[in-house]
Tab-separated table of N, CA and C in Angstrom:
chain	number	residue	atom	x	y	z
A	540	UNK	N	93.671	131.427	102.062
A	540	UNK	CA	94.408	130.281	102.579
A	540	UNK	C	95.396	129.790	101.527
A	541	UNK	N	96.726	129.484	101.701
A	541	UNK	CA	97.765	129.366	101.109
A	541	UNK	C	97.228	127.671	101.106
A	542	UNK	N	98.557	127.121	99.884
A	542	UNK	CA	98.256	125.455	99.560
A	542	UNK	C	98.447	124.759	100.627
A	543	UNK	N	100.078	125.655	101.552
A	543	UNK	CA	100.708	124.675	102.657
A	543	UNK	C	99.492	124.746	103.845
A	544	UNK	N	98.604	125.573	103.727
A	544	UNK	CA	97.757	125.458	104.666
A	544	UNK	C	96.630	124.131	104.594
A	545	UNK	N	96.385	124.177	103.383
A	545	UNK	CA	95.463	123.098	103.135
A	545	UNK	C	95.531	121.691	103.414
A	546	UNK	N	97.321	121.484	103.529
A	546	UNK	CA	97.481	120.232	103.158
A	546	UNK	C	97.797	119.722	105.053
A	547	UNK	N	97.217	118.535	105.078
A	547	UNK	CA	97.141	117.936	106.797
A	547	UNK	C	98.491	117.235	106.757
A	548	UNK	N	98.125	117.769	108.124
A	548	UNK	CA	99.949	117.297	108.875
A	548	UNK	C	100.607	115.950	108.520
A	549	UNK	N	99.345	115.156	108.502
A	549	UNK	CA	100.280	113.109	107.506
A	549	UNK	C	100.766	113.963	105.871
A	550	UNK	N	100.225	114.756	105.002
A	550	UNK	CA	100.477	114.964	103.926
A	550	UNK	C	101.430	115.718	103.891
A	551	UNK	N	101.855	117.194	105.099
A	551	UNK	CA	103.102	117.635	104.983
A	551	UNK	C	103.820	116.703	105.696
A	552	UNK	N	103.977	115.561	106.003
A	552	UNK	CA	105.215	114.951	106.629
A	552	UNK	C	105.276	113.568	104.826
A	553	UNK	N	104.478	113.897	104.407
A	553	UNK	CA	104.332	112.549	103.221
A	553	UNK	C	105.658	113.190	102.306
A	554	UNK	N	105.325	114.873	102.015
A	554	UNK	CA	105.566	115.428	100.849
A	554	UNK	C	107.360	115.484	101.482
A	555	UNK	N	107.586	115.380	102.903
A	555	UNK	CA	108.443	115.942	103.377
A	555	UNK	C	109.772	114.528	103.060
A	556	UNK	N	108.587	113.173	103.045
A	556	UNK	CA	109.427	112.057	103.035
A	556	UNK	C	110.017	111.659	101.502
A	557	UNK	N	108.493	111.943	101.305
A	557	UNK	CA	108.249	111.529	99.624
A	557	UNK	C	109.699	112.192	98.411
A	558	UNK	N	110.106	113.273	98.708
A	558	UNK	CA	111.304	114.042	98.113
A	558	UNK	C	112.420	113.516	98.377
A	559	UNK	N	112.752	113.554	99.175
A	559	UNK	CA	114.327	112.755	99.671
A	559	UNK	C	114.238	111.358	99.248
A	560	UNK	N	113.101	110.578	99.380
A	560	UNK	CA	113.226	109.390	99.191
A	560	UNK	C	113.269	109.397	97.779
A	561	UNK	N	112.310	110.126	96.920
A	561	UNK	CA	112.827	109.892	95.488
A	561	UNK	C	113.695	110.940	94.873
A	562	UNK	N	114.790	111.446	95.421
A	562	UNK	CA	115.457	112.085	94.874
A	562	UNK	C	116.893	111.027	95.065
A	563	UNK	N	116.591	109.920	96.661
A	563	UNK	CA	118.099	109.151	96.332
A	563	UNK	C	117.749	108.033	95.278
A	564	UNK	N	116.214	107.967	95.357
A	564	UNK	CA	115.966	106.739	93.903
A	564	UNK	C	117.183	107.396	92.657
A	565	UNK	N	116.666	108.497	92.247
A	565	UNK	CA	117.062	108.924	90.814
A	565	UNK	C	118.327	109.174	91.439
A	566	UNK	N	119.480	108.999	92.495
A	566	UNK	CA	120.641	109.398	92.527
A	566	UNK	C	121.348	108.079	92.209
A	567	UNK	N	120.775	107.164	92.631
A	567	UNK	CA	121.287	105.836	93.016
A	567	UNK	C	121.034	105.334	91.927
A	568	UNK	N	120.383	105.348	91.314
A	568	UNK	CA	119.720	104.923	89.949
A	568	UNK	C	121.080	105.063	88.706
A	569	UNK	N	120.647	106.347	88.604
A	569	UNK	CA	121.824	106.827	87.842
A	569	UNK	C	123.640	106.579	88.402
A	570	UNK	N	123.933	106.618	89.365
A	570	UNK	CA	125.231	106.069	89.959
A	570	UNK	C	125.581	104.311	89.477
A	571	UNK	N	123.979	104.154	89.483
A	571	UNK	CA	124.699	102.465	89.327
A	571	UNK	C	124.178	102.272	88.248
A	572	UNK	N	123.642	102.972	87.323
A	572	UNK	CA	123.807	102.361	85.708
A	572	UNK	C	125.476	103.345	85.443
A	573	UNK	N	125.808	104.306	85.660
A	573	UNK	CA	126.969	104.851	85.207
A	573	UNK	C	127.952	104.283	85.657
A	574	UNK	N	128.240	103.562	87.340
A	574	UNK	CA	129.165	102.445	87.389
A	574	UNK	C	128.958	101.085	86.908
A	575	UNK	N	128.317	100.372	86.280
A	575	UNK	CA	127.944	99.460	85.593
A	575	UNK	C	128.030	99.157	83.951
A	576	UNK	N	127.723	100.449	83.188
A	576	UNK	CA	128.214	100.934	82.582
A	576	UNK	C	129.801	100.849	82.512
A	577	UNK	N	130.423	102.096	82.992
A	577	UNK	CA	132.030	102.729	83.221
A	577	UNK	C	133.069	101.261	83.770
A	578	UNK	N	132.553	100.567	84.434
A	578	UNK	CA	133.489	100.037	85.193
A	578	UNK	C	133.295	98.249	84.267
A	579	UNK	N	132.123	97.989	84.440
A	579	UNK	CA	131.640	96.441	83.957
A	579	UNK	C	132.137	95.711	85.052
A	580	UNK	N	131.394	95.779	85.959
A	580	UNK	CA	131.785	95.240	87.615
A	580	UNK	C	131.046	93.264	87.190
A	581	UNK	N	131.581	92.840	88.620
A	581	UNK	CA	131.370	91.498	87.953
A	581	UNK	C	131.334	91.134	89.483
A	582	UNK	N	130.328	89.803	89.384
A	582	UNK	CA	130.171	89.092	91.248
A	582	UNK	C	129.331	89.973	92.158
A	583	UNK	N	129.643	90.080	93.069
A	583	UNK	CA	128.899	90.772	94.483
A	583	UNK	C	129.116	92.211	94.146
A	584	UNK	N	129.339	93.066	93.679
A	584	UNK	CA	129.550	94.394	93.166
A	584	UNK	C	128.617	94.563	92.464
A	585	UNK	N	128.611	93.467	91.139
A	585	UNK	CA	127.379	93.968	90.056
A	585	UNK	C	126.017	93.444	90.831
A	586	UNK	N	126.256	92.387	91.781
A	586	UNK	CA	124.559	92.344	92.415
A	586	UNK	C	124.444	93.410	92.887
A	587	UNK	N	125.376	93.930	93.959
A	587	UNK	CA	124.984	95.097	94.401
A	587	UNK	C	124.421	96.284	93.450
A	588	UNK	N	125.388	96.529	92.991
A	588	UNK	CA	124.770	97.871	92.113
A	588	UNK	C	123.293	97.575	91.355
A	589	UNK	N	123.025	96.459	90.451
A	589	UNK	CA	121.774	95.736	90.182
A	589	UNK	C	120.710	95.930	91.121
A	590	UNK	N	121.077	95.803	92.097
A	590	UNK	CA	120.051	95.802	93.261
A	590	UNK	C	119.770	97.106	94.109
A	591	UNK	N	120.747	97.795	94.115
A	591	UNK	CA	120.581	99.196	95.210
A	591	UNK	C	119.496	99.985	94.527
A	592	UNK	N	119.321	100.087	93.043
A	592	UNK	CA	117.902	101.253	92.896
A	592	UNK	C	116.464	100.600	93.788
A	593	UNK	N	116.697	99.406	94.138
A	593	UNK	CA	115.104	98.767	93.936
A	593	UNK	C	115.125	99.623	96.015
A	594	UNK	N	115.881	99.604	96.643
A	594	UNK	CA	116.101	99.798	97.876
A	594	UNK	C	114.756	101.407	98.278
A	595	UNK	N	115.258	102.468	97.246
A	595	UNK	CA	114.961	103.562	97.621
A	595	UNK	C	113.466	103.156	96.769
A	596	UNK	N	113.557	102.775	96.094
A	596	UNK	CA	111.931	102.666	95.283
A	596	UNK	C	111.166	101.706	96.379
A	597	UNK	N	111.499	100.897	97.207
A	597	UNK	CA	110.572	99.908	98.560
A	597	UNK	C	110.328	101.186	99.172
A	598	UNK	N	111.276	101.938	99.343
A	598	UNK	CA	111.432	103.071	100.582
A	598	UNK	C	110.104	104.204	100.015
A	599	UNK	N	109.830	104.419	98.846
A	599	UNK	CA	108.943	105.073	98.333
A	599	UNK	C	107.650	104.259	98.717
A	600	UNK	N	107.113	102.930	98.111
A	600	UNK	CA	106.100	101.968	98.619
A	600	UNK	C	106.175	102.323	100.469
A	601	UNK	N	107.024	102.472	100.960
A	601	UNK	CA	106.738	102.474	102.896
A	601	UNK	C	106.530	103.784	102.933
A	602	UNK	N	107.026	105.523	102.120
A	602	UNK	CA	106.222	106.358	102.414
A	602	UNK	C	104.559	106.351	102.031
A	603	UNK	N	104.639	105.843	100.952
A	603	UNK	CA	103.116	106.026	100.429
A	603	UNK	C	102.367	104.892	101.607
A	604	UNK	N	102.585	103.995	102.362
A	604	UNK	CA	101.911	103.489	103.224
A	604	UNK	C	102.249	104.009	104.871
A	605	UNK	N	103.007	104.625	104.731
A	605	UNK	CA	103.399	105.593	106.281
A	605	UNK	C	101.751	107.015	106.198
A	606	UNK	N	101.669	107.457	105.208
A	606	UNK	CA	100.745	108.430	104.493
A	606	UNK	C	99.332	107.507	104.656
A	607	UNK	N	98.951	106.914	104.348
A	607	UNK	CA	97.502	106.226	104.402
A	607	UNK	C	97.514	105.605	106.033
A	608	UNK	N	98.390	105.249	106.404
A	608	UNK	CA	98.088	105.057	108.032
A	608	UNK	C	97.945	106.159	108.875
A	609	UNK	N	99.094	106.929	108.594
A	609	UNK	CA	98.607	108.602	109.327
A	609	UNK	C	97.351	109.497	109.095
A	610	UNK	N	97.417	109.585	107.592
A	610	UNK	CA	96.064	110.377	107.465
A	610	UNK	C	95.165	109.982	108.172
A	611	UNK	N	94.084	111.493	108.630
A	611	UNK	CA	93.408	111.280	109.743
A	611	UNK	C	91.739	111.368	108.992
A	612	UNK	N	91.675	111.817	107.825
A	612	UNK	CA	90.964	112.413	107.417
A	612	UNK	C	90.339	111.319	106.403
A	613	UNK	N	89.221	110.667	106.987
A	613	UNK	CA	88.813	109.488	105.875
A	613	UNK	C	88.551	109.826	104.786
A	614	UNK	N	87.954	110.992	103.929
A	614	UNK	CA	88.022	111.281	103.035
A	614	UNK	C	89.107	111.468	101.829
A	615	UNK	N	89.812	111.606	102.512
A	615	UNK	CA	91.499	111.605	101.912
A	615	UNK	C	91.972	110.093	101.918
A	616	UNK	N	91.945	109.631	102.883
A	616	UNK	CA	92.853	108.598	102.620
A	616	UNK	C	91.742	107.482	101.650
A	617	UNK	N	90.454	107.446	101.312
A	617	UNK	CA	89.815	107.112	100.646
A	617	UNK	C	90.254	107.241	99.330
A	618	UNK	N	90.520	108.284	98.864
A	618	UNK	CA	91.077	109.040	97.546
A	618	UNK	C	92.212	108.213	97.287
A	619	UNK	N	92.899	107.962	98.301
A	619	UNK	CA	93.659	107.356	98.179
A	619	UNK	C	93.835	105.663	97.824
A	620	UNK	N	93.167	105.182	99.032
A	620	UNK	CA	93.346	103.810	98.585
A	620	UNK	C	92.644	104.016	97.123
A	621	UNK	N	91.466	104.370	96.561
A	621	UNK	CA	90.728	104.168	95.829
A	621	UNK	C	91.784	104.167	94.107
A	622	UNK	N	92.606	105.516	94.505
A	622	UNK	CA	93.564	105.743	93.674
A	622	UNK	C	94.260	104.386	93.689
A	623	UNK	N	94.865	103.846	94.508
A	623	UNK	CA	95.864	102.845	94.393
A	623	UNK	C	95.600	102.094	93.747
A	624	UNK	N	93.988	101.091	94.114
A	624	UNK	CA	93.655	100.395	93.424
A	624	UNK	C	93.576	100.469	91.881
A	625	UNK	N	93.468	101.502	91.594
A	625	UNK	CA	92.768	101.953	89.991
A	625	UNK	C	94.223	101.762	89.451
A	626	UNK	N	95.241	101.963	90.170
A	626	UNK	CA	96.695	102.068	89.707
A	626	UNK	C	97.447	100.457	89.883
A	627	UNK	N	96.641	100.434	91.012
A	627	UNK	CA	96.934	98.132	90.789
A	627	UNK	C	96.735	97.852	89.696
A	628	UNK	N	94.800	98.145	89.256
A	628	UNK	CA	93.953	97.392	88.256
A	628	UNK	C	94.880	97.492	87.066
A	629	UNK	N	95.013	99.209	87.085
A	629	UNK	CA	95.539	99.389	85.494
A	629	UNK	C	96.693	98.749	84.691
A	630	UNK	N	98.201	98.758	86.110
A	630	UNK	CA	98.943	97.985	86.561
A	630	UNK	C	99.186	96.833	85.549
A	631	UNK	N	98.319	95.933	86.518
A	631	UNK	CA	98.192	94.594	86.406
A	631	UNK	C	97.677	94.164	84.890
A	632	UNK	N	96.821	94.516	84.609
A	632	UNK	CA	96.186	94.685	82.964
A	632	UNK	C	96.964	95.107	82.547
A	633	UNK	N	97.452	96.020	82.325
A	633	UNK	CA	98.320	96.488	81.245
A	633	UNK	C	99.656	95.208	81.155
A	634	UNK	N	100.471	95.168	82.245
A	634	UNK	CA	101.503	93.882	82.698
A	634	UNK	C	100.993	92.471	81.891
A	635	UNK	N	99.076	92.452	82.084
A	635	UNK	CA	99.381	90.919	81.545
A	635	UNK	C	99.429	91.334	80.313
A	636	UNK	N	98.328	92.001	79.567
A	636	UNK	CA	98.412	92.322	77.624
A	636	UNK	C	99.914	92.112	77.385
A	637	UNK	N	100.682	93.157	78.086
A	637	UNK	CA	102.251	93.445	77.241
A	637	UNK	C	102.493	92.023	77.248
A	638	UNK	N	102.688	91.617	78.462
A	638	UNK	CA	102.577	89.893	78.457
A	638	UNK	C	102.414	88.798	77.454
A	639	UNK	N	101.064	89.058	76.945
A	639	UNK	CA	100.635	87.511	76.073
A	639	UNK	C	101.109	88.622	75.012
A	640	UNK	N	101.189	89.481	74.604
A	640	UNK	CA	101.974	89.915	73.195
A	640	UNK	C	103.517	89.943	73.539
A	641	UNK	N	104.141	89.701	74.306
A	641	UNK	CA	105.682	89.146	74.294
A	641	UNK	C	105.310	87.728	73.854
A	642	UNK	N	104.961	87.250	74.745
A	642	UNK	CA	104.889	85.621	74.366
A	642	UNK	C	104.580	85.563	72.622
A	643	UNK	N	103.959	86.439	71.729
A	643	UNK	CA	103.762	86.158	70.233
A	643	UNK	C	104.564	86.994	69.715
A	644	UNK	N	105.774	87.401	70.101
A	644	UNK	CA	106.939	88.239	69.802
A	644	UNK	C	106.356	89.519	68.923
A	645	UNK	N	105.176	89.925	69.477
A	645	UNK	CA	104.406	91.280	68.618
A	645	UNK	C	104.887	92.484	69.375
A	646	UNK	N	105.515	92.356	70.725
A	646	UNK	CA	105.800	93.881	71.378
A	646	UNK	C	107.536	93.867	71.721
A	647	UNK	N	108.222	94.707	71.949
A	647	UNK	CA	109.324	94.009	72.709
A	647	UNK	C	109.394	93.843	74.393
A	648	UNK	N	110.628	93.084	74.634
A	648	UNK	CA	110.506	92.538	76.283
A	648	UNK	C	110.426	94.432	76.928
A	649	UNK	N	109.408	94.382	78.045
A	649	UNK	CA	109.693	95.353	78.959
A	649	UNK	C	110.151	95.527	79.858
A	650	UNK	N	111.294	95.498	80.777
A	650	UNK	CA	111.917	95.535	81.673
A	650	UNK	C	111.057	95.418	83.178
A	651	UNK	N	111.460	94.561	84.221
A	651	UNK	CA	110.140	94.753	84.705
A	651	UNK	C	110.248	95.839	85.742
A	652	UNK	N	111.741	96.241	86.093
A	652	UNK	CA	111.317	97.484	86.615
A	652	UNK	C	110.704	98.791	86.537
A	653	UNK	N	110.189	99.002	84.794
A	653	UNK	CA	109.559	99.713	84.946
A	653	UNK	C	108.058	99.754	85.182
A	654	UNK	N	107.640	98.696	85.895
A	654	UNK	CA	106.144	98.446	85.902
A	654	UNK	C	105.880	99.141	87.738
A	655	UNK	N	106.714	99.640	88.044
A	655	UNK	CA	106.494	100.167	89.068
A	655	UNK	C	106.440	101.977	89.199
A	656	UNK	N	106.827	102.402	88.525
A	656	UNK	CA	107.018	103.826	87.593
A	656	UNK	C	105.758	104.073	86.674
A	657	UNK	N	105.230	103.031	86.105
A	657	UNK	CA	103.649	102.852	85.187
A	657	UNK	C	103.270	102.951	86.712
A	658	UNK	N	102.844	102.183	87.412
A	658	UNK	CA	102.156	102.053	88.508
A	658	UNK	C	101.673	103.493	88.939
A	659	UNK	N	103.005	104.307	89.585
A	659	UNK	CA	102.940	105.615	90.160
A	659	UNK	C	102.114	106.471	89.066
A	660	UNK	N	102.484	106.466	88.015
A	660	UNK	CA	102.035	107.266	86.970
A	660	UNK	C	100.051	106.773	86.759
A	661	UNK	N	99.928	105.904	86.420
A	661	UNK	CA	98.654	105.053	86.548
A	661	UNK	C	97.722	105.783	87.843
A	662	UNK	N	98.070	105.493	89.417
A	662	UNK	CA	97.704	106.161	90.294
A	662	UNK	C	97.685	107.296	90.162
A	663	UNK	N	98.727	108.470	90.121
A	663	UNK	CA	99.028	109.659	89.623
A	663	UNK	C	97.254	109.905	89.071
A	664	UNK	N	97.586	109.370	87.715
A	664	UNK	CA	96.215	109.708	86.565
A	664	UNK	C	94.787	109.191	87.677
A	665	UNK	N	94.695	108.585	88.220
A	665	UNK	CA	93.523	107.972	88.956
A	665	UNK	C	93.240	109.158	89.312
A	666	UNK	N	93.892	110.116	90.230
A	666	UNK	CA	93.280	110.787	91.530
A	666	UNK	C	92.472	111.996	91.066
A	667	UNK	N	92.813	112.371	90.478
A	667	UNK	CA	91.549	113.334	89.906
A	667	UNK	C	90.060	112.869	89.063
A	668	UNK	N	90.271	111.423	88.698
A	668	UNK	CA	88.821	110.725	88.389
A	668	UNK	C	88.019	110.399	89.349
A	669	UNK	N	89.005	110.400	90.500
A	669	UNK	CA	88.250	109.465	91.579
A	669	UNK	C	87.805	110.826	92.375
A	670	UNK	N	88.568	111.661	92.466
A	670	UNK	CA	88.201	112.675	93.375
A	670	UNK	C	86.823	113.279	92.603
A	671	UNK	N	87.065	113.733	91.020
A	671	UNK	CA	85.751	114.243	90.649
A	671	UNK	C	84.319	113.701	90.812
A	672	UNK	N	84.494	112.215	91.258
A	672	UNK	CA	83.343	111.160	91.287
A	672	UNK	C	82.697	111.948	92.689
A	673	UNK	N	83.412	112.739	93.655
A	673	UNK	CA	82.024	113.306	94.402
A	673	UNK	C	82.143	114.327	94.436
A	674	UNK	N	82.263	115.039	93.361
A	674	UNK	CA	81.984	116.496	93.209
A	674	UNK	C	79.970	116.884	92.950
């Protein structure tokens, strides 16, 4: 049995969403730090550009919850929420520490968009702890 066989029909339509959606993140991303950058836009232009990466990264949050409503397979989507959470917890903890060590000027400021990129990565690392827990 091949991988594409393994994987259930919510997960090939996840993997199918999941790509496009983060491939216009990193397009859009990069377009509007390089016009922001290049140009030094000012008013309703620079909100815009400021604002258009966060668009495709929501759009990522609605595949990963399009995927846990479809999956049919409670075991999976278990893995899942279970993952998420571990990727909230870690998340969130990690967010406040960096936190009260900004406030005593011991770390520098972290941008807060990248606490959503930790997040993915955080979950990411979850799913194979959680999955080995019923081996």
């Amino acid at each position: 049995m091949t991988n594409k066989e393994k994987l259930s029909p919510a997960m090939r339509r996840y993997m199918t969403r999941f790509m496009p959606t983060m491939a216009t993140y990193i397009g859009v991303l990069l377009v509007c730090v390089f016009a922001i950058d290049a140009w030094s836009p000012t008013g309703p232009l620079l909100w815009l550009l400021a604002v258009a990466p966060a668009l495709p990264m929501i759009g990522i949050i609605v595949v990963m919850g399009l995927y846990l409503v479809e999956e049919t397979d409670e075991f999976q989507r278990n893995i899942l929420v279970q993952s998420l959470l571990w990727g909230i917890g870690i998340t969130l903890g990690a967010a406040s520490i960096w936190g009260f060590l900004e406030n005593e000027h011991l770390v520098p400021h972290a941008p807060s968009f990248l606490w959503f990129p930790f997040f993915c990565g955080a979950m990411g690392l979850a799913q194979p702890f959680v999955r080995w827990r019923y081996r």
